Tab-separated table of C-alpha atoms in Angstrom:
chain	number	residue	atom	x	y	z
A	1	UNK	CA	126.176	107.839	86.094
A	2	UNK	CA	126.089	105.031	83.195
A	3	UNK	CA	128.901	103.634	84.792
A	4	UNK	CA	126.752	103.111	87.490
A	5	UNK	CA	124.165	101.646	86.514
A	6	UNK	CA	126.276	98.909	84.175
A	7	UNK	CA	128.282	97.679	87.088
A	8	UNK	CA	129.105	93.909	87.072
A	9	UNK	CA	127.223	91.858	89.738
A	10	UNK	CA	129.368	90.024	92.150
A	11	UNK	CA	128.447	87.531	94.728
A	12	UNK	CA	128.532	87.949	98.632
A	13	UNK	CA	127.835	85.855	101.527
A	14	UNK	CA	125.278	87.272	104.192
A	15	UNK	CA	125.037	84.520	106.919
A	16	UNK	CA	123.933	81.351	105.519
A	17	UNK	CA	123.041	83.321	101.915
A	18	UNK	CA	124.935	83.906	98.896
A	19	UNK	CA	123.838	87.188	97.070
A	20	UNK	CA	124.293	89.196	94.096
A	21	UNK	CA	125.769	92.862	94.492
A	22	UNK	CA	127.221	95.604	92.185
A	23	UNK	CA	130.848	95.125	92.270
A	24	UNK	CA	131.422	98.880	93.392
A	25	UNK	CA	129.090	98.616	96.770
A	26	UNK	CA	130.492	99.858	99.648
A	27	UNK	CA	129.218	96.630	101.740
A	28	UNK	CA	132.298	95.062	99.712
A	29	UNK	CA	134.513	96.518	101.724
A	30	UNK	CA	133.034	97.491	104.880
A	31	UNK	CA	131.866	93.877	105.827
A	32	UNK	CA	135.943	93.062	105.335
A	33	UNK	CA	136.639	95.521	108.232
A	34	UNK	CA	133.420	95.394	110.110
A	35	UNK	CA	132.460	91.513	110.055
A	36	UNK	CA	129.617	92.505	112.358
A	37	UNK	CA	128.231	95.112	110.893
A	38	UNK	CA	124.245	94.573	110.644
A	39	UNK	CA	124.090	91.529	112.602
A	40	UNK	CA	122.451	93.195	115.183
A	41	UNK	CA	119.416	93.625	112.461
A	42	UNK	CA	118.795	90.086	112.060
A	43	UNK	CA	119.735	88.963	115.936
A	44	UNK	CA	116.690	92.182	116.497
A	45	UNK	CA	114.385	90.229	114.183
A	46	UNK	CA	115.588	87.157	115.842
A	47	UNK	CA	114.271	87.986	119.210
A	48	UNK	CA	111.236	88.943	118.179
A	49	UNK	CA	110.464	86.243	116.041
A	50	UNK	CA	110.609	84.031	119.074
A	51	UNK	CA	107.592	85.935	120.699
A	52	UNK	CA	105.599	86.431	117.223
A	53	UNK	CA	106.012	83.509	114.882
A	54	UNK	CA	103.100	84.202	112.473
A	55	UNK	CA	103.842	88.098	112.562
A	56	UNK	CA	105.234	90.210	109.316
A	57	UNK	CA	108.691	91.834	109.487
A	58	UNK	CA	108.986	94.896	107.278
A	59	UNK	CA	111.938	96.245	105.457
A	60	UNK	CA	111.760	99.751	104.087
A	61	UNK	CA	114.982	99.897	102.269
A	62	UNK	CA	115.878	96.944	101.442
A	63	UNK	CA	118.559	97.765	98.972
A	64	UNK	CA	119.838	94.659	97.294
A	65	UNK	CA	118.562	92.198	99.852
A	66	UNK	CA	120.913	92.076	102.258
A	67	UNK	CA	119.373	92.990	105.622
A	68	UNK	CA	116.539	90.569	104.481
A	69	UNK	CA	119.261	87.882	104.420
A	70	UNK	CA	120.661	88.544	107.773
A	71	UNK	CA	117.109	88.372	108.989
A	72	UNK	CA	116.311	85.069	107.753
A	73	UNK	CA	119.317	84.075	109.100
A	74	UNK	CA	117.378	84.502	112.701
A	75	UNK	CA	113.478	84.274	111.516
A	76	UNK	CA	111.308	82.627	109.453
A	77	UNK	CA	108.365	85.160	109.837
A	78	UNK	CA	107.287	86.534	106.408
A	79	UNK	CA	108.946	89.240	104.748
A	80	UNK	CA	107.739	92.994	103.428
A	81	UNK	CA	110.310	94.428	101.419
A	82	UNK	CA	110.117	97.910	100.240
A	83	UNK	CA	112.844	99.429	97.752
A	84	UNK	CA	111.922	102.713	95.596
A	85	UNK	CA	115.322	102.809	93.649
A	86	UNK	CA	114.251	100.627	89.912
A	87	UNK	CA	118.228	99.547	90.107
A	88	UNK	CA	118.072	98.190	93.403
A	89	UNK	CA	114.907	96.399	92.970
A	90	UNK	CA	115.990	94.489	89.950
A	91	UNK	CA	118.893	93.084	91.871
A	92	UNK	CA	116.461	92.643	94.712
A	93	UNK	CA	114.164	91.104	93.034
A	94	UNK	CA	116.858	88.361	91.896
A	95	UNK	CA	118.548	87.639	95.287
A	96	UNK	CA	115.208	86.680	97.733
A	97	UNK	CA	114.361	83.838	95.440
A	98	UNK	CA	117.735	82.496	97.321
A	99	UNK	CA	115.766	83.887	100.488
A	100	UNK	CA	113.661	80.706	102.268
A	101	UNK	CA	111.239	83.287	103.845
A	102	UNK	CA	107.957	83.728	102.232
A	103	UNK	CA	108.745	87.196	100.831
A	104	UNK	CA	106.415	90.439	99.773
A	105	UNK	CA	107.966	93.231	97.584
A	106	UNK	CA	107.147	96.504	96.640
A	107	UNK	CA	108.869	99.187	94.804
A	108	UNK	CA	107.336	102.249	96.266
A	109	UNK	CA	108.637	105.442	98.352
A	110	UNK	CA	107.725	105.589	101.400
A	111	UNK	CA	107.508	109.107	103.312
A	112	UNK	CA	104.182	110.833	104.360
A	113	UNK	CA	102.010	110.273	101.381
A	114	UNK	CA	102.211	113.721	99.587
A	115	UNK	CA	103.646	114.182	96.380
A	116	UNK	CA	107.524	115.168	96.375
A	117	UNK	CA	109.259	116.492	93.772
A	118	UNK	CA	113.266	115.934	93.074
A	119	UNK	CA	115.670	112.891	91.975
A	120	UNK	CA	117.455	109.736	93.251
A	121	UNK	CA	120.544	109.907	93.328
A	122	UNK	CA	122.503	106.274	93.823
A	123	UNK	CA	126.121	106.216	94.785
A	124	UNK	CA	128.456	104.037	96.949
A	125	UNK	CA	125.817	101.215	98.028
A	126	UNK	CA	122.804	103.581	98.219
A	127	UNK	CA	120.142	105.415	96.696
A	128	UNK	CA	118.959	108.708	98.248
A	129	UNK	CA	115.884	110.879	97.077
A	130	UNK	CA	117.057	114.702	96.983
A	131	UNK	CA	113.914	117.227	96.442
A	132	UNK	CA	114.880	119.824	93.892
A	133	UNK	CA	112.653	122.203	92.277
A	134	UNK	CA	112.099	120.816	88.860
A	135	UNK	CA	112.578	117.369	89.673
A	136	UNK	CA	110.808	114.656	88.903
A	137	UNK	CA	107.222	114.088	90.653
A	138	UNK	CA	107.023	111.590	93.217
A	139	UNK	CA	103.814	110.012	94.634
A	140	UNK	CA	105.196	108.440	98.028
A	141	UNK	CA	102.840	105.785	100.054
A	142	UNK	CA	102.565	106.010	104.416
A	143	UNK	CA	104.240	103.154	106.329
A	144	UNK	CA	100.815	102.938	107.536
A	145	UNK	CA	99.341	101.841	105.098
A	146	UNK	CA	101.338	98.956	103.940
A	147	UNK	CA	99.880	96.490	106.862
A	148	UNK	CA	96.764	96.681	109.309
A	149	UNK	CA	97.726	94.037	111.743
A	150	UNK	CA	100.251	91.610	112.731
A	151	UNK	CA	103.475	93.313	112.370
A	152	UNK	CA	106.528	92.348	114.697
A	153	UNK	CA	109.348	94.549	113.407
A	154	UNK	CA	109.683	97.442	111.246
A	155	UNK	CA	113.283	98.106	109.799
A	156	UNK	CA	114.131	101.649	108.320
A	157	UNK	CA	116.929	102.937	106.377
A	158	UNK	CA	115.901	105.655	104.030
A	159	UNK	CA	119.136	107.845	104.232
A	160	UNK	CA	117.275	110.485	105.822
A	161	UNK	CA	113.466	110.268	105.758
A	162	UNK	CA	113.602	107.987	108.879
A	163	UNK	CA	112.896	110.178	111.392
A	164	UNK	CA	109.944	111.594	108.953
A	165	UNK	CA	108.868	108.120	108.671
A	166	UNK	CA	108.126	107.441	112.060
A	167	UNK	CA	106.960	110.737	112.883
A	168	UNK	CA	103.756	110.080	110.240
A	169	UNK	CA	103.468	106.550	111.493
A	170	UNK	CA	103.249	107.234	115.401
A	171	UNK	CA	99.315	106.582	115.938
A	172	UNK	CA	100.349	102.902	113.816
A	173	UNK	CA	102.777	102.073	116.055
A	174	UNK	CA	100.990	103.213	119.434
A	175	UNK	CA	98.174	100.314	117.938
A	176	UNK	CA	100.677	97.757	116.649
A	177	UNK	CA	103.783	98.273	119.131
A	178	UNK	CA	106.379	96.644	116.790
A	179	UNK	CA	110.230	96.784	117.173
A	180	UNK	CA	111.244	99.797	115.298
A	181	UNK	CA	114.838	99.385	114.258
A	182	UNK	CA	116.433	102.329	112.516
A	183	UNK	CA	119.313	103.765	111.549
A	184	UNK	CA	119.804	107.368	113.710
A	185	UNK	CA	121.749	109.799	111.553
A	186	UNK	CA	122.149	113.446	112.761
A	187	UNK	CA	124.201	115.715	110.582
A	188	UNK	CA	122.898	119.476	111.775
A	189	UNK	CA	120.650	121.321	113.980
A	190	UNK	CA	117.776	120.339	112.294
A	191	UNK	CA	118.570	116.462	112.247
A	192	UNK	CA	118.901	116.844	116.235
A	193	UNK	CA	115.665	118.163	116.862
A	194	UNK	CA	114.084	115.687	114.743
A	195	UNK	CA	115.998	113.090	116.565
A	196	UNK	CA	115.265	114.012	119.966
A	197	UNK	CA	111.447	114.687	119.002
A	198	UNK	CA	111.134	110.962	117.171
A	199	UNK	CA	112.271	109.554	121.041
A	200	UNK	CA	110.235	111.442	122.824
A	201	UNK	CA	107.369	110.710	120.810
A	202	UNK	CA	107.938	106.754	120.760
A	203	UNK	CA	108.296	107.446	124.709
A	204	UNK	CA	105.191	108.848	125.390
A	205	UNK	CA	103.584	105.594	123.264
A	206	UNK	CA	105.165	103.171	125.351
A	207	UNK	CA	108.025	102.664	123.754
A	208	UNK	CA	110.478	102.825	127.246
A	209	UNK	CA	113.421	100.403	125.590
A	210	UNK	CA	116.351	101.201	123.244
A	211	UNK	CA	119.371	99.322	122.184
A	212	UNK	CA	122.025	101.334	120.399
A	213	UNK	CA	124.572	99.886	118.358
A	214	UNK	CA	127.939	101.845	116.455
A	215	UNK	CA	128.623	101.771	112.842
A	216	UNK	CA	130.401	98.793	113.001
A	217	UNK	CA	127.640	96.674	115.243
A	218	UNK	CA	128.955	96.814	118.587
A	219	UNK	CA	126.376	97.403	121.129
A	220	UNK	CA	126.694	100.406	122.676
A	221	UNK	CA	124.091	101.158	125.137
A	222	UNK	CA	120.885	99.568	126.492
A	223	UNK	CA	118.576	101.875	128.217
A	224	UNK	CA	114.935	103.124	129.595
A	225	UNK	CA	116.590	106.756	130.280
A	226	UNK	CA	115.482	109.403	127.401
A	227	UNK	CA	118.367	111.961	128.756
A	228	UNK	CA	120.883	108.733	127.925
A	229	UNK	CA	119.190	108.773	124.515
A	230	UNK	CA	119.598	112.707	124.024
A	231	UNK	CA	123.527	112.970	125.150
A	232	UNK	CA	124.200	109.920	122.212
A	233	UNK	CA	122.198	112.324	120.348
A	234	UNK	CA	124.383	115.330	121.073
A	235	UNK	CA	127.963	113.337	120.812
A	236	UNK	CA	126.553	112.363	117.073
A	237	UNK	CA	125.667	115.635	116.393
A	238	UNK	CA	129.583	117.183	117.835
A	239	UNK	CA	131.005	114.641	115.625
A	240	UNK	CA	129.831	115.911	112.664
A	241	UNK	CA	129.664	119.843	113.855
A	242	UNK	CA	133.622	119.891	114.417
A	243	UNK	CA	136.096	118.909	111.291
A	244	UNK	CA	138.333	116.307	111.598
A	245	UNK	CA	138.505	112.715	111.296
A	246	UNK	CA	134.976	111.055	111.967
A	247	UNK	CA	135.051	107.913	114.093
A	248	UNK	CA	131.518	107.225	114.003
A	249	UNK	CA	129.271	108.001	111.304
A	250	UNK	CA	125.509	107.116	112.749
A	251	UNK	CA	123.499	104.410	115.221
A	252	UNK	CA	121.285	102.260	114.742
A	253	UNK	CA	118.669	102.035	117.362
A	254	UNK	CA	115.793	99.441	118.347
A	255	UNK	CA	113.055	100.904	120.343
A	256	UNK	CA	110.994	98.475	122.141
A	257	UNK	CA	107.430	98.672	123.404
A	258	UNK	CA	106.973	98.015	127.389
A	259	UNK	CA	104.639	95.024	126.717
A	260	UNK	CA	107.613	93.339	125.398
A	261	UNK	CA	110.166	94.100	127.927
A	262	UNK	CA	111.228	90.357	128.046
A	263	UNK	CA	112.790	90.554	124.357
A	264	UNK	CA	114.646	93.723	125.897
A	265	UNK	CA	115.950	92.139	128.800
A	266	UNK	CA	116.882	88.908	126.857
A	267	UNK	CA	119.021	91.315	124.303
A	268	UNK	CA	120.484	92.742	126.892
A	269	UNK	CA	121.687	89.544	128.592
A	270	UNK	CA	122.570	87.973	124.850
A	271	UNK	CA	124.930	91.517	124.873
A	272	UNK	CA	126.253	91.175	127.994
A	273	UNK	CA	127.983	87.453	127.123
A	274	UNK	CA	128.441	88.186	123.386
């Protein structure tokens, strides 16, 4: 663990920035093999930005910065970036003042707003919370309550608490309708439920658009259909139900509100010709 946390910082290029990251990240390697591997974050953000210019763009997760700097690489809109680990937001901290955006942080948890009780663990290139009786007390903070008005785009990776997340935040987003871009990970029974529940609760809000996109960032699907969206579901669940080799690990999804059907259909043309 002290290892860890006295890694040597490195540099890596995201788009048109040049960050700092521990030298044992994972991104090191995967953006080696998959060169387009959270592009389809910022090209998201991008579409969005076109329609909502003055709007805030929220990152819960933000890590080290990188998904911020693949955004700005296709907005300008303002920046929220949320980060609980104290590691990660040190580094953080450091790497948006090479970010042009005008940028927000906060180093809070974000979940339902009760108190949780159990540790971070970090590893690889993340930092995941794991409740355990006897842990340390949390206070977490609703996604609801970080903005009132004026948000575009809401991106989530919380290794695990997503579907939670949006869940607690569904009468916020039914008001403010923003691109909700996530990262769908369903390891168990319990994971699918909550997965098929989170779309058909965006569904019934308006939210009638989703673009899916593999582990490496090759679009997979664009669609209106919610069965479409529960059979990627199931296929992510059989992959991790059966041993063997893996070939996908998760998706990341962007649900769109029907009000802004024209920044679906222009994604899916911008996929088509990619």
């Amino acid at each position: 663990m002290t290892d860890f946390f006295n890694q040597a910082l490195v540099k890596i290029k995201m788009g048109n920035y040049e960050i700092n990251i521990p030298e044992n990240h994972l991104l090191l390697k995967l953006v080696q093999v998959q060169p387009y591997r959270d592009q389809c974050v910022g090209i998201s953000a991008g579409f969005f930005s076109e329609k909502y210019s003055s709007s805030l763009i929220i990152d819960i997760g933000a890590n080290i910065g990188d998904t911020a700097a693949i955004i700005a690489n296709y907005s300008s809109n303002e920046l929220l970036l949320v980060e609980s680990s104290d590691y990660y937001f040190d580094i953080l901290k450091t790497n948006v003042g090479n970010i042009k955006n005008n940028i927000t942080l906060k180093k809070i948890f974000i979940a339902d707003g009760s108190q949780v009780s159990g540790f971070l663990y970090h590893w690889g290139g993340t930092a995941y919370f794991k409740p355990e009786e006897g842990g340390v007390n949390v206070e977490t903070e609703r996604l609801c309550h970080l903005a009132e008005s004026d948000v575009c785009f809401v991106k989530l990776d919380t290794d695990g608490f997503d579907f939670g997340i949006i869940l607690d935040s569904i009468e916020w987003f039914s008001l403010l309708k923003p691109g909700i871009f996530f990262e769908n990970q369903i390891r168990n029974t319990d994971d699918l439920e909550q997965a098929n529940l989170v779309f058909n609760k965006l569904f019934e809000i308006g939210y009638k658009y989703f673009v899916f996109w593999d582990d490496p960032g090759f679009h997979l699907l664009s669609t209106s259909s919610i069965n479409d969206i529960k059979q990627l579901n199931r296929y992510l669940f059989k992959v991790w139900e059966k041993d063997g080799y893996r070939t996908i690990c998760n998706y990341d999804v962007l649900c769109i509100h029907k009000d802004d059907q024209e920044i679906y259909n222009s994604l899916c043309r911008y996929y088509e010709t990619y």
